[in-house]
Coordinates of C-alpha atoms (C1' of nucleotides) in Angstrom, one line a residue:
Chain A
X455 CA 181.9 -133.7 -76.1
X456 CA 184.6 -133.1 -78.9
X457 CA 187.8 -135.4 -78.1
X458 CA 190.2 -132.7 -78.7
X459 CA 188.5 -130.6 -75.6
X460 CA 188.3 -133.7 -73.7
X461 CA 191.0 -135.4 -71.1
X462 CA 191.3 -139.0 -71.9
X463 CA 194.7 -139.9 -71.2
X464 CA 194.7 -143.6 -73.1
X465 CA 197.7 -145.6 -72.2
X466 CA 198.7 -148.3 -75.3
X467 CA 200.7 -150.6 -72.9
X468 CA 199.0 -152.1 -70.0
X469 CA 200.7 -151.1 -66.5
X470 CA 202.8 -153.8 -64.9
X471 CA 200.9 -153.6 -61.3
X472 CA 197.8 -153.9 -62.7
X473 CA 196.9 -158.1 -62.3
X474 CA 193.2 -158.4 -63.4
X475 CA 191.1 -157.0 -66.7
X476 CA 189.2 -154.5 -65.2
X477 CA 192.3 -152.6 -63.6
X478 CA 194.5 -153.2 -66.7
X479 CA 191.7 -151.5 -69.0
X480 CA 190.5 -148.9 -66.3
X481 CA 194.2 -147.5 -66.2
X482 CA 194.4 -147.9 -70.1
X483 CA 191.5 -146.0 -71.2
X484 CA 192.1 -143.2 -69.1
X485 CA 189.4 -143.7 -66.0
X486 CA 191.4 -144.0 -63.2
X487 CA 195.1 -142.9 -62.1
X488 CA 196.6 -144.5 -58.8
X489 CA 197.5 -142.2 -56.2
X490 CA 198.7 -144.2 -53.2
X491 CA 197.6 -147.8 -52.6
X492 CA 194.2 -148.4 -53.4
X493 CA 193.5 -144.9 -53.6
X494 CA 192.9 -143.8 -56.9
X495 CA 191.6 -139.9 -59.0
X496 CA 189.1 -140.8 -60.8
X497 CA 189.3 -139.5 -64.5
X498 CA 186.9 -137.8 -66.8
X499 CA 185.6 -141.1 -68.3
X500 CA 185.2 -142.7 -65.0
X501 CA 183.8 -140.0 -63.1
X502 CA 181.4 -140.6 -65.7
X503 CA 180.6 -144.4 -65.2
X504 CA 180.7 -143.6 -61.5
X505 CA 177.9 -141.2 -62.0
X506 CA 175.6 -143.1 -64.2
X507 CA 176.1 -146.5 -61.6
X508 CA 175.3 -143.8 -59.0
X509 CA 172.2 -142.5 -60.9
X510 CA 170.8 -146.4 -61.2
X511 CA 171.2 -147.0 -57.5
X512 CA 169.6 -143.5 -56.2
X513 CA 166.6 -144.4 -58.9
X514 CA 165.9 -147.6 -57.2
X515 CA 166.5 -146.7 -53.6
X516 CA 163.9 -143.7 -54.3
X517 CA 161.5 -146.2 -56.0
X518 CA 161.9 -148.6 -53.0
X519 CA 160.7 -146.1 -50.5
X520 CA 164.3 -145.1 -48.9
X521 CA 165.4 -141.3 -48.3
X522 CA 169.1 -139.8 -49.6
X523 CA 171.0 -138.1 -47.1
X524 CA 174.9 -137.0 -47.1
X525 CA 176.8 -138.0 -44.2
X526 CA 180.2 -136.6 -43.4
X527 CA 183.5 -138.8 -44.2
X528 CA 185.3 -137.3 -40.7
X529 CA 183.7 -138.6 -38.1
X530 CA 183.9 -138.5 -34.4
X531 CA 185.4 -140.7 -32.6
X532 CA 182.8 -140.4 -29.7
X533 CA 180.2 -141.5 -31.7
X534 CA 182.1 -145.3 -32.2
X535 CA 182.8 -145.0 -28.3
X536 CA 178.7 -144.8 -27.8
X537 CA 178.2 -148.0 -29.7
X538 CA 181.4 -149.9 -28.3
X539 CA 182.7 -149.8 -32.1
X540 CA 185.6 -147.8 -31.6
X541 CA 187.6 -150.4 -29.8
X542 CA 186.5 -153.2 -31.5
X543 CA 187.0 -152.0 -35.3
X544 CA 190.8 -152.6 -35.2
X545 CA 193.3 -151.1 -37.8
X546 CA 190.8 -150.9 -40.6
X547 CA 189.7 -147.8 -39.1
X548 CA 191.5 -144.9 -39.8
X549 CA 192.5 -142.4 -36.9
X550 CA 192.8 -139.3 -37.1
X551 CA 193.4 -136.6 -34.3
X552 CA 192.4 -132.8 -35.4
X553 CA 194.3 -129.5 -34.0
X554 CA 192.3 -129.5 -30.7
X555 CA 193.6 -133.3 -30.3
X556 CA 189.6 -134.9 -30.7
X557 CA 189.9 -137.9 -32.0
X558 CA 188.2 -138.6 -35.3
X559 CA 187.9 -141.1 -37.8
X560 CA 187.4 -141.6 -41.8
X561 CA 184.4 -143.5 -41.6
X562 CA 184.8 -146.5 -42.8
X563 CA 180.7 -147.0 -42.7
X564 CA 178.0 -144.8 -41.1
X565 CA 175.8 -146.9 -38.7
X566 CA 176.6 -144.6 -35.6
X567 CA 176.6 -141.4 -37.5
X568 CA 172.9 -142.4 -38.9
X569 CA 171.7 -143.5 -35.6
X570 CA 172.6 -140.8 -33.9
X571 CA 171.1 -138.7 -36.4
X572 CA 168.0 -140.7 -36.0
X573 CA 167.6 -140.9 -32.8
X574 CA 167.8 -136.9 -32.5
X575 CA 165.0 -136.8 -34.8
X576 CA 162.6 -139.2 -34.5
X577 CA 160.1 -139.5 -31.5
X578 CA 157.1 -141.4 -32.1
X579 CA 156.3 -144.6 -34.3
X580 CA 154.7 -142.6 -36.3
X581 CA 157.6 -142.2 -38.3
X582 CA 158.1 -145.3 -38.7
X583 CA 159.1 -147.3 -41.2
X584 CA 162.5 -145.1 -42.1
X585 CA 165.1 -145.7 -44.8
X586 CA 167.6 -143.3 -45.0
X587 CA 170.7 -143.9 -47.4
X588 CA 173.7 -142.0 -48.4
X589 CA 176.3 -142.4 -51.4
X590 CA 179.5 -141.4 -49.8
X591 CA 183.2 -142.2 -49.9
X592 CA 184.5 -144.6 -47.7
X593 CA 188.0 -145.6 -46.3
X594 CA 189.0 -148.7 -44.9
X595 CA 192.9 -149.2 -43.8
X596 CA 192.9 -152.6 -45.9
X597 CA 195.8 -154.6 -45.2
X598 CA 196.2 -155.5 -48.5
X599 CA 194.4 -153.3 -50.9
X600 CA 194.4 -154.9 -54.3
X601 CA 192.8 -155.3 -58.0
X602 CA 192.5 -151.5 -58.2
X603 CA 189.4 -149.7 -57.7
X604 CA 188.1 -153.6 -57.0
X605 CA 189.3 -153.7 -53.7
X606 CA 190.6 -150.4 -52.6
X607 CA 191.0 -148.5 -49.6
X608 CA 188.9 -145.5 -50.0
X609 CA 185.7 -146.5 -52.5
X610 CA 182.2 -145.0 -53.3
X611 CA 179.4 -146.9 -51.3
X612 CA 175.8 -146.5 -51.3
X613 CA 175.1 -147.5 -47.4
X614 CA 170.7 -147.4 -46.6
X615 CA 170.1 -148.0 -42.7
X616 CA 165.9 -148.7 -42.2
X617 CA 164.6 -148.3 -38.9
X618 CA 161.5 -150.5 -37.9
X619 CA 159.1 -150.9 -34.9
X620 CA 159.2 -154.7 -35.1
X621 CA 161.5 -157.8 -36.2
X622 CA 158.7 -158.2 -38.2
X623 CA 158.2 -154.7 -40.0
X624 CA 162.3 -154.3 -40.5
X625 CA 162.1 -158.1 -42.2
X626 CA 159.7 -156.1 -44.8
X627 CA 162.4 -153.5 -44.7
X628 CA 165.0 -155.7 -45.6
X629 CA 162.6 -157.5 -48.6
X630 CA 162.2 -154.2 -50.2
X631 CA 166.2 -153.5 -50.7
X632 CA 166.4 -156.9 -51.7
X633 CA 163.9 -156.6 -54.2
X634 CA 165.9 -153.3 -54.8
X635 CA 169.4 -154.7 -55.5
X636 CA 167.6 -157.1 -57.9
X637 CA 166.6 -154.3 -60.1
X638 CA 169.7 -152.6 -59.6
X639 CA 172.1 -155.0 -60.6
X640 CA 170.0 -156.3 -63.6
X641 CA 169.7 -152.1 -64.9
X642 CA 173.3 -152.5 -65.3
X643 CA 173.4 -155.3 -67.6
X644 CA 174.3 -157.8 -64.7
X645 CA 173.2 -161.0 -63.4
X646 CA 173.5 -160.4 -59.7
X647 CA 172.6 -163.7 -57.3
X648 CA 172.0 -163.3 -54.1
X649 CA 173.4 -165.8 -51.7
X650 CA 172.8 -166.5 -48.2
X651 CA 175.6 -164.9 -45.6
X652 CA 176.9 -165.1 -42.3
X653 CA 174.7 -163.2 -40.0
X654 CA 177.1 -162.9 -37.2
X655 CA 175.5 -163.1 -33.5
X656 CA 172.0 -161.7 -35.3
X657 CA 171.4 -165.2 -37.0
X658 CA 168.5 -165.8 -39.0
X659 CA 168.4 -165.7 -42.7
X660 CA 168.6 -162.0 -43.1
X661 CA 171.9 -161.1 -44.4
X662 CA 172.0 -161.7 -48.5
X663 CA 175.6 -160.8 -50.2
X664 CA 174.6 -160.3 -53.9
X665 CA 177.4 -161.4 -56.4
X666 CA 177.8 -161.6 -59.5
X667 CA 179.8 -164.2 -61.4
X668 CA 183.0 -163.5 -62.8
X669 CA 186.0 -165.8 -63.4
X670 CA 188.4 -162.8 -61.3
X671 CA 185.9 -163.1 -58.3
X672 CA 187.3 -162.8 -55.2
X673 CA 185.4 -166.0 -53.7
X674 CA 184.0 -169.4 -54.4
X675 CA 180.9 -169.3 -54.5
X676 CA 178.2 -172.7 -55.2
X677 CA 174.0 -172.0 -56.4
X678 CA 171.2 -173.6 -58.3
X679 CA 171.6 -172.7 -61.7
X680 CA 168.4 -171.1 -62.5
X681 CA 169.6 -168.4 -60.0
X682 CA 172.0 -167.6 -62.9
X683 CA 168.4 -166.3 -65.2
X684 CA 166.2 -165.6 -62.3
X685 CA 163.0 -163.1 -63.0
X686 CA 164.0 -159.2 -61.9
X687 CA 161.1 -157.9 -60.6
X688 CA 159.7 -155.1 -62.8
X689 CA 159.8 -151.3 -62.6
X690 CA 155.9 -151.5 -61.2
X691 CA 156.6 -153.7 -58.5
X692 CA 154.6 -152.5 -55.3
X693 CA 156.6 -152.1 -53.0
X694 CA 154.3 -151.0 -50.2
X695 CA 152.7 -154.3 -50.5
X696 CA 154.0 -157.5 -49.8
X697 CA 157.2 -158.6 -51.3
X698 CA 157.5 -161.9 -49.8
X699 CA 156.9 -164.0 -52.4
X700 CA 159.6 -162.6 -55.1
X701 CA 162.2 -162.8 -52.1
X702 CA 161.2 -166.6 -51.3
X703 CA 161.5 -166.9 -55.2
X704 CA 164.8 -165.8 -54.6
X705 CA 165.8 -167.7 -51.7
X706 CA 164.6 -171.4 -52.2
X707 CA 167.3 -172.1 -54.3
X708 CA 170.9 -173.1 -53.0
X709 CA 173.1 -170.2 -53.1
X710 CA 175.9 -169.5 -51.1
X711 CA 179.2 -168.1 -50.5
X712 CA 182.2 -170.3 -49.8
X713 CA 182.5 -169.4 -45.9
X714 CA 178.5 -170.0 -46.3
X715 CA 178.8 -173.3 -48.1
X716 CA 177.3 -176.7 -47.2
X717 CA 178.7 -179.3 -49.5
X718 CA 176.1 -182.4 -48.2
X719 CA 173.3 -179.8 -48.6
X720 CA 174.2 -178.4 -52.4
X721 CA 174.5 -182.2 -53.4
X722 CA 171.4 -183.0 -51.2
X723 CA 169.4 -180.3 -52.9
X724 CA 170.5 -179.5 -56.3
X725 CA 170.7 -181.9 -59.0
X726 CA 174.1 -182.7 -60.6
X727 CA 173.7 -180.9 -63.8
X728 CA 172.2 -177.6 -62.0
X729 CA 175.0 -177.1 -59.8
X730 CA 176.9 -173.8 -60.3
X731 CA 180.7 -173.5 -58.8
X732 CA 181.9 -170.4 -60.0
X733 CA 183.9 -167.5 -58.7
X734 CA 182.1 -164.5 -57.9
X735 CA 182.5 -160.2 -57.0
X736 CA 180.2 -159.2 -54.0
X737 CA 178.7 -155.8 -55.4
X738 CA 175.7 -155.4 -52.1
X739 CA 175.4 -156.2 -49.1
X740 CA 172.3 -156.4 -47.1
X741 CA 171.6 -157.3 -43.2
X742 CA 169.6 -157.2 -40.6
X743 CA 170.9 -156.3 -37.4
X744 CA 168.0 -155.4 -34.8
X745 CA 169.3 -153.8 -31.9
X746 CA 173.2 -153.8 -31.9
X747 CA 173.1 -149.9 -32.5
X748 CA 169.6 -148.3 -31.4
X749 CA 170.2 -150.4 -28.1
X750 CA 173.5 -148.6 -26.9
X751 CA 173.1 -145.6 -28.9
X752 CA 169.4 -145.0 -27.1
X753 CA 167.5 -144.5 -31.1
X754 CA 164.0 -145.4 -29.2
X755 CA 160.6 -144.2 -30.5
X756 CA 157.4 -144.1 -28.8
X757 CA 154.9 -146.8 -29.2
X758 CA 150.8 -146.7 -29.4
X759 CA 150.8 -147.3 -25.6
X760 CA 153.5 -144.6 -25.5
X761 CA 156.1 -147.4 -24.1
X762 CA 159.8 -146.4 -25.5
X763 CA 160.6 -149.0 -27.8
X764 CA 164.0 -149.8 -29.8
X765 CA 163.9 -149.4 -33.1
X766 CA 165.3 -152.8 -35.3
X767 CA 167.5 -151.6 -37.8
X768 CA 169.1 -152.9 -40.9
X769 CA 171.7 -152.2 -43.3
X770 CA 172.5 -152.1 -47.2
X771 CA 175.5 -151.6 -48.8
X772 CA 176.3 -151.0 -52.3
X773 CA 179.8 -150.9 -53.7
X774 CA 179.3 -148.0 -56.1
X775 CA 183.3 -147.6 -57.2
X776 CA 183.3 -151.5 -56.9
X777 CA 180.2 -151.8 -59.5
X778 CA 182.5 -150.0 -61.9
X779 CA 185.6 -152.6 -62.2
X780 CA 182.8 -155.3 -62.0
X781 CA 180.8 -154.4 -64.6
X782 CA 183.9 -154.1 -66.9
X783 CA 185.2 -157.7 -65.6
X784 CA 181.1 -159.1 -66.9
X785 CA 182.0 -156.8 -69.9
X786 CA 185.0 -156.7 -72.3
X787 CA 186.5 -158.6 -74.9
X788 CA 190.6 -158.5 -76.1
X789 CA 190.2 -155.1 -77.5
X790 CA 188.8 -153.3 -74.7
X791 CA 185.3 -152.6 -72.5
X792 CA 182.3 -153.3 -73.6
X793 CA 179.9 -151.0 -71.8
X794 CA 176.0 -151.8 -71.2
X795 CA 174.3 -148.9 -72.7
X796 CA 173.2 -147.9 -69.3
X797 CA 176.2 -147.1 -67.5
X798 CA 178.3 -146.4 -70.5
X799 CA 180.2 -143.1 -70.4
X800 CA 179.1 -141.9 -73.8
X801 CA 176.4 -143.6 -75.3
X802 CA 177.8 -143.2 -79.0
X803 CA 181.8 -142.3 -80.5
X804 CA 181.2 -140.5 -83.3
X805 CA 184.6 -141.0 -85.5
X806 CA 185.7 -138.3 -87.9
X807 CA 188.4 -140.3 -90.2
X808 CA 189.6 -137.2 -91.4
X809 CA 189.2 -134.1 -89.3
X810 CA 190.1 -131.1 -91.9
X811 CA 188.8 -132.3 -95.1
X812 CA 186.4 -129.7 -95.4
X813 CA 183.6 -132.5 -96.5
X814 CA 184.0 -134.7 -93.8
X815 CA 184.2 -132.5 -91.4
X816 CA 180.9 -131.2 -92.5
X817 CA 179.3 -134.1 -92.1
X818 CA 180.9 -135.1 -88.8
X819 CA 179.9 -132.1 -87.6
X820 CA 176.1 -132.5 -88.5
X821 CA 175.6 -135.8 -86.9
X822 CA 177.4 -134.5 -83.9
X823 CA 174.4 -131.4 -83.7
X824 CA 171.8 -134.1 -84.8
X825 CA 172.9 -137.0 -81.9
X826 CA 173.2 -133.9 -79.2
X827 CA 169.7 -132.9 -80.7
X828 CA 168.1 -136.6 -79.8
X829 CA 169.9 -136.6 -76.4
X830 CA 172.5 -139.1 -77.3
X831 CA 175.3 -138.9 -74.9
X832 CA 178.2 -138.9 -77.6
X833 CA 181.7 -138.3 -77.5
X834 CA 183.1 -136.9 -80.7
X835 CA 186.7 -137.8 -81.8
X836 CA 187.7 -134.7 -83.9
X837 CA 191.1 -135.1 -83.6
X838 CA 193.8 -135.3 -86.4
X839 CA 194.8 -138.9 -85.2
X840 CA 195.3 -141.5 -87.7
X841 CA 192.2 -144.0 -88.7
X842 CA 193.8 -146.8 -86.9
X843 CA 194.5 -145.3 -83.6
X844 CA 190.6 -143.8 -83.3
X845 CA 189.4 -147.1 -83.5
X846 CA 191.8 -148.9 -81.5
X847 CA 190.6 -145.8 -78.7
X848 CA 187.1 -146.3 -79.6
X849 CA 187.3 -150.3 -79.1
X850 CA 189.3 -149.7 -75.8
X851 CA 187.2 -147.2 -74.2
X852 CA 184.1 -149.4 -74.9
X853 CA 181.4 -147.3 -76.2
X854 CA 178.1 -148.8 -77.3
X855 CA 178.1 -147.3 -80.7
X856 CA 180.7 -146.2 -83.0
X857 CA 179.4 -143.5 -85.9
X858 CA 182.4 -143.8 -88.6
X859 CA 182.2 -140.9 -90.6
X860 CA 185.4 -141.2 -93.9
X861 CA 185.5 -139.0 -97.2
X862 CA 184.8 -142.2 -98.5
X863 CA 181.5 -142.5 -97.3
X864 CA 180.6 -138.5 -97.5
X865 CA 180.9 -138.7 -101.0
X866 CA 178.0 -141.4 -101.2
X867 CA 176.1 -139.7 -98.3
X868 CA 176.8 -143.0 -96.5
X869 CA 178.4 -143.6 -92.7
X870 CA 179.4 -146.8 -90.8
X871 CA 177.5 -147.6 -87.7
X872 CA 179.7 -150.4 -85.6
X873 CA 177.4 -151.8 -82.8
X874 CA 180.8 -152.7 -80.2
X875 CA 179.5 -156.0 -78.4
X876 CA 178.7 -157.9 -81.7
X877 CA 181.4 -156.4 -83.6
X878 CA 179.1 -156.1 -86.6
X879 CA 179.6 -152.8 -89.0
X880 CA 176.9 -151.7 -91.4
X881 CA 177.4 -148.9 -94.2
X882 CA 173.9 -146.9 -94.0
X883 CA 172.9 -143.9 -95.4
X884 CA 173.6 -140.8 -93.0
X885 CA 170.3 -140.9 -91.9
X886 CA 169.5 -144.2 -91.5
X887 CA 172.6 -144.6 -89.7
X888 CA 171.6 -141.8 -87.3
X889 CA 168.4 -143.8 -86.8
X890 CA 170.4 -147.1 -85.9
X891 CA 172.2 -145.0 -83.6
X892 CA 169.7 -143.1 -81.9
X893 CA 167.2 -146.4 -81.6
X894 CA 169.6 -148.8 -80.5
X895 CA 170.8 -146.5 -77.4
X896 CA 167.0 -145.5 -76.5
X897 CA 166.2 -149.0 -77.1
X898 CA 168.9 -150.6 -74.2
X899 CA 168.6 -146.9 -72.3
X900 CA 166.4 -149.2 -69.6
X901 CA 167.0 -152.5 -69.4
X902 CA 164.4 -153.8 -66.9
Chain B
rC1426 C1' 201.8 -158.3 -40.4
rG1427 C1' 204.5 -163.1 -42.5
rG1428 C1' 206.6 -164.7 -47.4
rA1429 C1' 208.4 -163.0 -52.4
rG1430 C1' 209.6 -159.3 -56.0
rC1431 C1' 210.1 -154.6 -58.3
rG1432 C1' 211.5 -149.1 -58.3
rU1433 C1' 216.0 -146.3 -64.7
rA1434 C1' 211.6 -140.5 -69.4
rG1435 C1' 204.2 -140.5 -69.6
rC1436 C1' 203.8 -146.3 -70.5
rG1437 C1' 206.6 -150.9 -71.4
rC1438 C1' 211.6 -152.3 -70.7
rA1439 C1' 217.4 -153.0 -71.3
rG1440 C1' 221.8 -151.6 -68.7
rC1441 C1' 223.5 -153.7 -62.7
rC1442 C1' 226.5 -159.8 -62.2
rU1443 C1' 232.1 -157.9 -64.3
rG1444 C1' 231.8 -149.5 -61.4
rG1445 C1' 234.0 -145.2 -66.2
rU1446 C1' 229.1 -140.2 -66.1
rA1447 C1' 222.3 -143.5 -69.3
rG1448 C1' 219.8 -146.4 -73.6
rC1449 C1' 215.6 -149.0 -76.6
rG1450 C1' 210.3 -149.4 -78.2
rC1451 C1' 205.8 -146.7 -77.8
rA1452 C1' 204.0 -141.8 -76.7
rC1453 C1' 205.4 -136.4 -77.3
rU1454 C1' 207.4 -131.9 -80.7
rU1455 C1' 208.8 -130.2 -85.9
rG1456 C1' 209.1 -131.2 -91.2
rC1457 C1' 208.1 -134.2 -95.5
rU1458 C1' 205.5 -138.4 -97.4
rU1459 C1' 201.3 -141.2 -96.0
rC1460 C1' 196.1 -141.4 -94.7
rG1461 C1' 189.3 -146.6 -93.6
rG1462 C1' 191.8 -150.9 -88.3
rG1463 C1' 197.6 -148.5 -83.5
rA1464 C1' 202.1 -145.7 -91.0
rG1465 C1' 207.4 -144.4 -93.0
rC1466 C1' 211.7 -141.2 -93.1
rA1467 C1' 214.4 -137.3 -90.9
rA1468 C1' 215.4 -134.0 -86.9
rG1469 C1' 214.3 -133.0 -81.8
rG1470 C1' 212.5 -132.4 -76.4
rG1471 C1' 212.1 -135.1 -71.9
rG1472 C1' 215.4 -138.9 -66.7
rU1473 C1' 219.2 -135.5 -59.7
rC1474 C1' 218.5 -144.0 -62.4
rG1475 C1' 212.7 -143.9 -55.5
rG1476 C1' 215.5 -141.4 -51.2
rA1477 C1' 219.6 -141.0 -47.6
rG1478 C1' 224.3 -142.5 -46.0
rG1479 C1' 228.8 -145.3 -47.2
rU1480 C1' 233.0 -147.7 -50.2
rU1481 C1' 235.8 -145.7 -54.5
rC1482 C1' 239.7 -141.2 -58.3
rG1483 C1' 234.8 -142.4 -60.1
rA1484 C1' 228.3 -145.5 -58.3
rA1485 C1' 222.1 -146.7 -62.0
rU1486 C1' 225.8 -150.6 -61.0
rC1487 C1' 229.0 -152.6 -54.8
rC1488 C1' 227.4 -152.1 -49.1
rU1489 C1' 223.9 -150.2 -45.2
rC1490 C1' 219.5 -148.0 -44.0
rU1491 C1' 214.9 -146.0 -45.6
rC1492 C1' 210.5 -145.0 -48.5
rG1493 C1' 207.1 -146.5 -52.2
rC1494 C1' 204.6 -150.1 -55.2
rU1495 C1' 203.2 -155.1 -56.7
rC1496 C1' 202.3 -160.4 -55.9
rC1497 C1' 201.0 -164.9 -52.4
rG1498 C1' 198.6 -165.6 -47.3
rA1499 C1' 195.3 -164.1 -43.1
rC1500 C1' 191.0 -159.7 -43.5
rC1501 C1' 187.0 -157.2 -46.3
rA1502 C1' 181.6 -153.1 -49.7

RNA sequence: CGGAGCGUAGCGCAGCCUGGUAGCGCACUUGCUUCGGGAGCAAGGGGUCGGAGGUUCGAAUCCUCUCGCUCCGACCA
């Protein structure tokens, strides 16, 4: 993509209502533009990020066995009157009455909508085990939306709801997305730990929030440190078979949320120097829930003995807009984002120092065919802008790679290659800065 | 919803106390000079001062109401 086609509205000041990093540099480099409260456009560059975060979680969702669907955002409201929900949700939920005055709702999650769909549909255990999951825009009323895209009222979630036979069947269920947000999480370049969480009336120990630590979390959180560098299972992990033993890998360590917390148990069972206090972002949410839907909602299959039976469900959330800020907040330094190569917008900024000298722009151009050629996602600055403010824009926008093309360097056949977490520049030939390029992006393409 | 604060040009701000018809920096346009880490000079464009009432000869400024946004608290993917 050439700059000067591109909209990337960069902002040199940082906004005054924007209170943490991740909002301050979102609105800066152009990815986001408030609307209302907590309802934000989302911008070329972070429609971008959005979709490559989205990419990673449908991946692993399809590689853990689960189904994508689309559910609507309107919903009805006689749907949450089946499952008692209606009432209950409170002024989160946002009403809405259409011309024939039906009440509806923005969803603000789909377990009725999926159940009913479900139940319409499925017969016979034979279908069982089910996961179906959607990515879908969701809108909570929030009281106090905050932190921009971080905690906002209408936000991208990735929402799965399994449907078992058994207890027993939807606790395999639930191991697979767990095993699932592990991968996730780590494809992104983050360290997510999943931590135990209130079940509600359910109980158990199926309900996991996985967070991952960053000094702007919204809660306290307390784990065993080696939680912090626990093994992602790989890309070959089978997960028809039994998935047990990487969640109890997973779970034998303290972890917990502050409303989760048990200060006599932390101290009882992890030693002094392995304890973790930290503040953390919850980017999934997973639970088990049995009945509390299929029951009123009537989603019964037929058993063998062709008894009616109520299917256990369970459901997994993923913030997908959420993922975004947080990845930034795990990612930046003082001159701007610093994007994993995964979820990066562009992979590589190819810099022209000085679009319109004939030379340069030669060579710019030729680099910008060859990285298109290789499949590098690139983002070409060929705008008449001075030196200084290209890289200022590059640094603040975060790409992995910056290829700095000058009439300097053209004259020698050379080019600069800046890889932008380390900072380090190198002055290669043209090819052999094409090579770092191109092999450092393939190289961190997948990182688990 | 309780507490606090802020709305003046795209962004950051001054002006308000002590009313006199709007200003600064960045950004933007044009020209010249610069040109490898946010250049210099010059000339420009852009604002019904959030909105509505009121006081006054006169309101960004004072009063009342209202809307929006932000922060702290309770709530949450």
């Amino acid at each position: 993509m050439r700059l000067s086609r591109y909209f990337l509205p960069v902002l040199r000041d940082t906004p005054k209502e924007a209170e943490i990093v991740s909002h301050q540099l979102m609105l800066r480099a152009g990815m986001i533009k408030q609307s209302a409260a907590g309802i934000y456009s989302w911008l070329p560059l972070g429609v971008r990020v959005l979709d490559k975060i989205a990419a990673i979680v449908r991946e692993e969702q399809n590689r853990a066995g689960a189904v994508e669907v689309l559910m609507p955002t309107i919903q009805s409201a006689d749907l949450w009157r089946e499952s008692g929900r209606y009432e209950a949700y409170g002024k989160e939920m946002l009403r809405i009455v259409d011309r024939h005055d039906r009440d509806m709702l923005f969803g603000p999650t789909a377990e009725e909508v999926i159940t009913a769909i479900f139940r319409d549909c499925v017969r016979s255990y034979k279908d069982l085990p089910k996961n179906l999951y959607n990515i879908q825009w969701k809108f909570r009323d929030e009281i106090r939306p905050r932190f921009g895209v971080m905690r906002g009222r209408e936000f991208l979630m990735k929402d799965a709801y399994s449907f078992d036979l058994t207890a027993d069947a939807a606790r395999q269920a639930y191991q697979r997305m767990f095993v699932a947000y592990l991968r996730t999480f780590a494809r992104m370049g983050l360290k997510s730990i999943p931590m135990k969480a209130d079940t509600g009336p359910i109980g158990g120990d199926l309900s996991h929030e996985f967070i991952i630590l960053a000094e702007t979390g919204e809660s306290q959180v307390f784990c065993h440190k080696d939680l912090i560098e626990g093994a992602v299972p790989a890309a070959d992990t089978n997960f028809d078979g039994d998935l047990s033993g990487i969640f109890a890998d997973w779970t034998s360590k303290y972890a917990a949320t502050e409303d989760m917390h048990d200060a006599a148990k932390f101290e009882a069972d992890v030693p002094k120097d392995s304890r973790v206090s930290a503040r953390g972002i919850e980017v999934g949410h997973i639970f088990y829930f049995g009945t509390k839907y299929s029951e009123p909602m009537g989603a019964r299959v037929q058993g063998p003995d062709g008894q009616l039976v109520t299917t256990h469900m369970g459901s997994y959330g993923v913030g997908v807009s959420r993922l975004s800020a947080a990845i930034i907040e795990a990612n930046h330094d003082a001159n701007g984002i610093v994007w994993p190569v995964p979820v990066a917008p562009f992979e590589v900024g190819l810099v022209n120092l000085k679009a319109g000298d004939a030379e340069t722009d030669k060579a710019a151009n030729d680099l910008y065919a060859k990285l298109q050629a290789a499949g590098i996602e690139v983002l070409y600055d060929d705008t008449d802008e001075r030196a200084g403010g290209k890289f200022a824009t590059m640094d603040l926008i975060g790409l992995p790679y910056q290829l700095i093309v000058g009439p300097k360097g053209v004259k020698v056949g050379e080019a600069e290659v800046k890889d932008r977490r380390s900072g380090a520049r190198d002055t290669l030939s043209m090819d052999a800065a094409l090579a770092r390029v191109i092999d450092g992006v393939t190289s961190q393409r997948v990182l688990v």
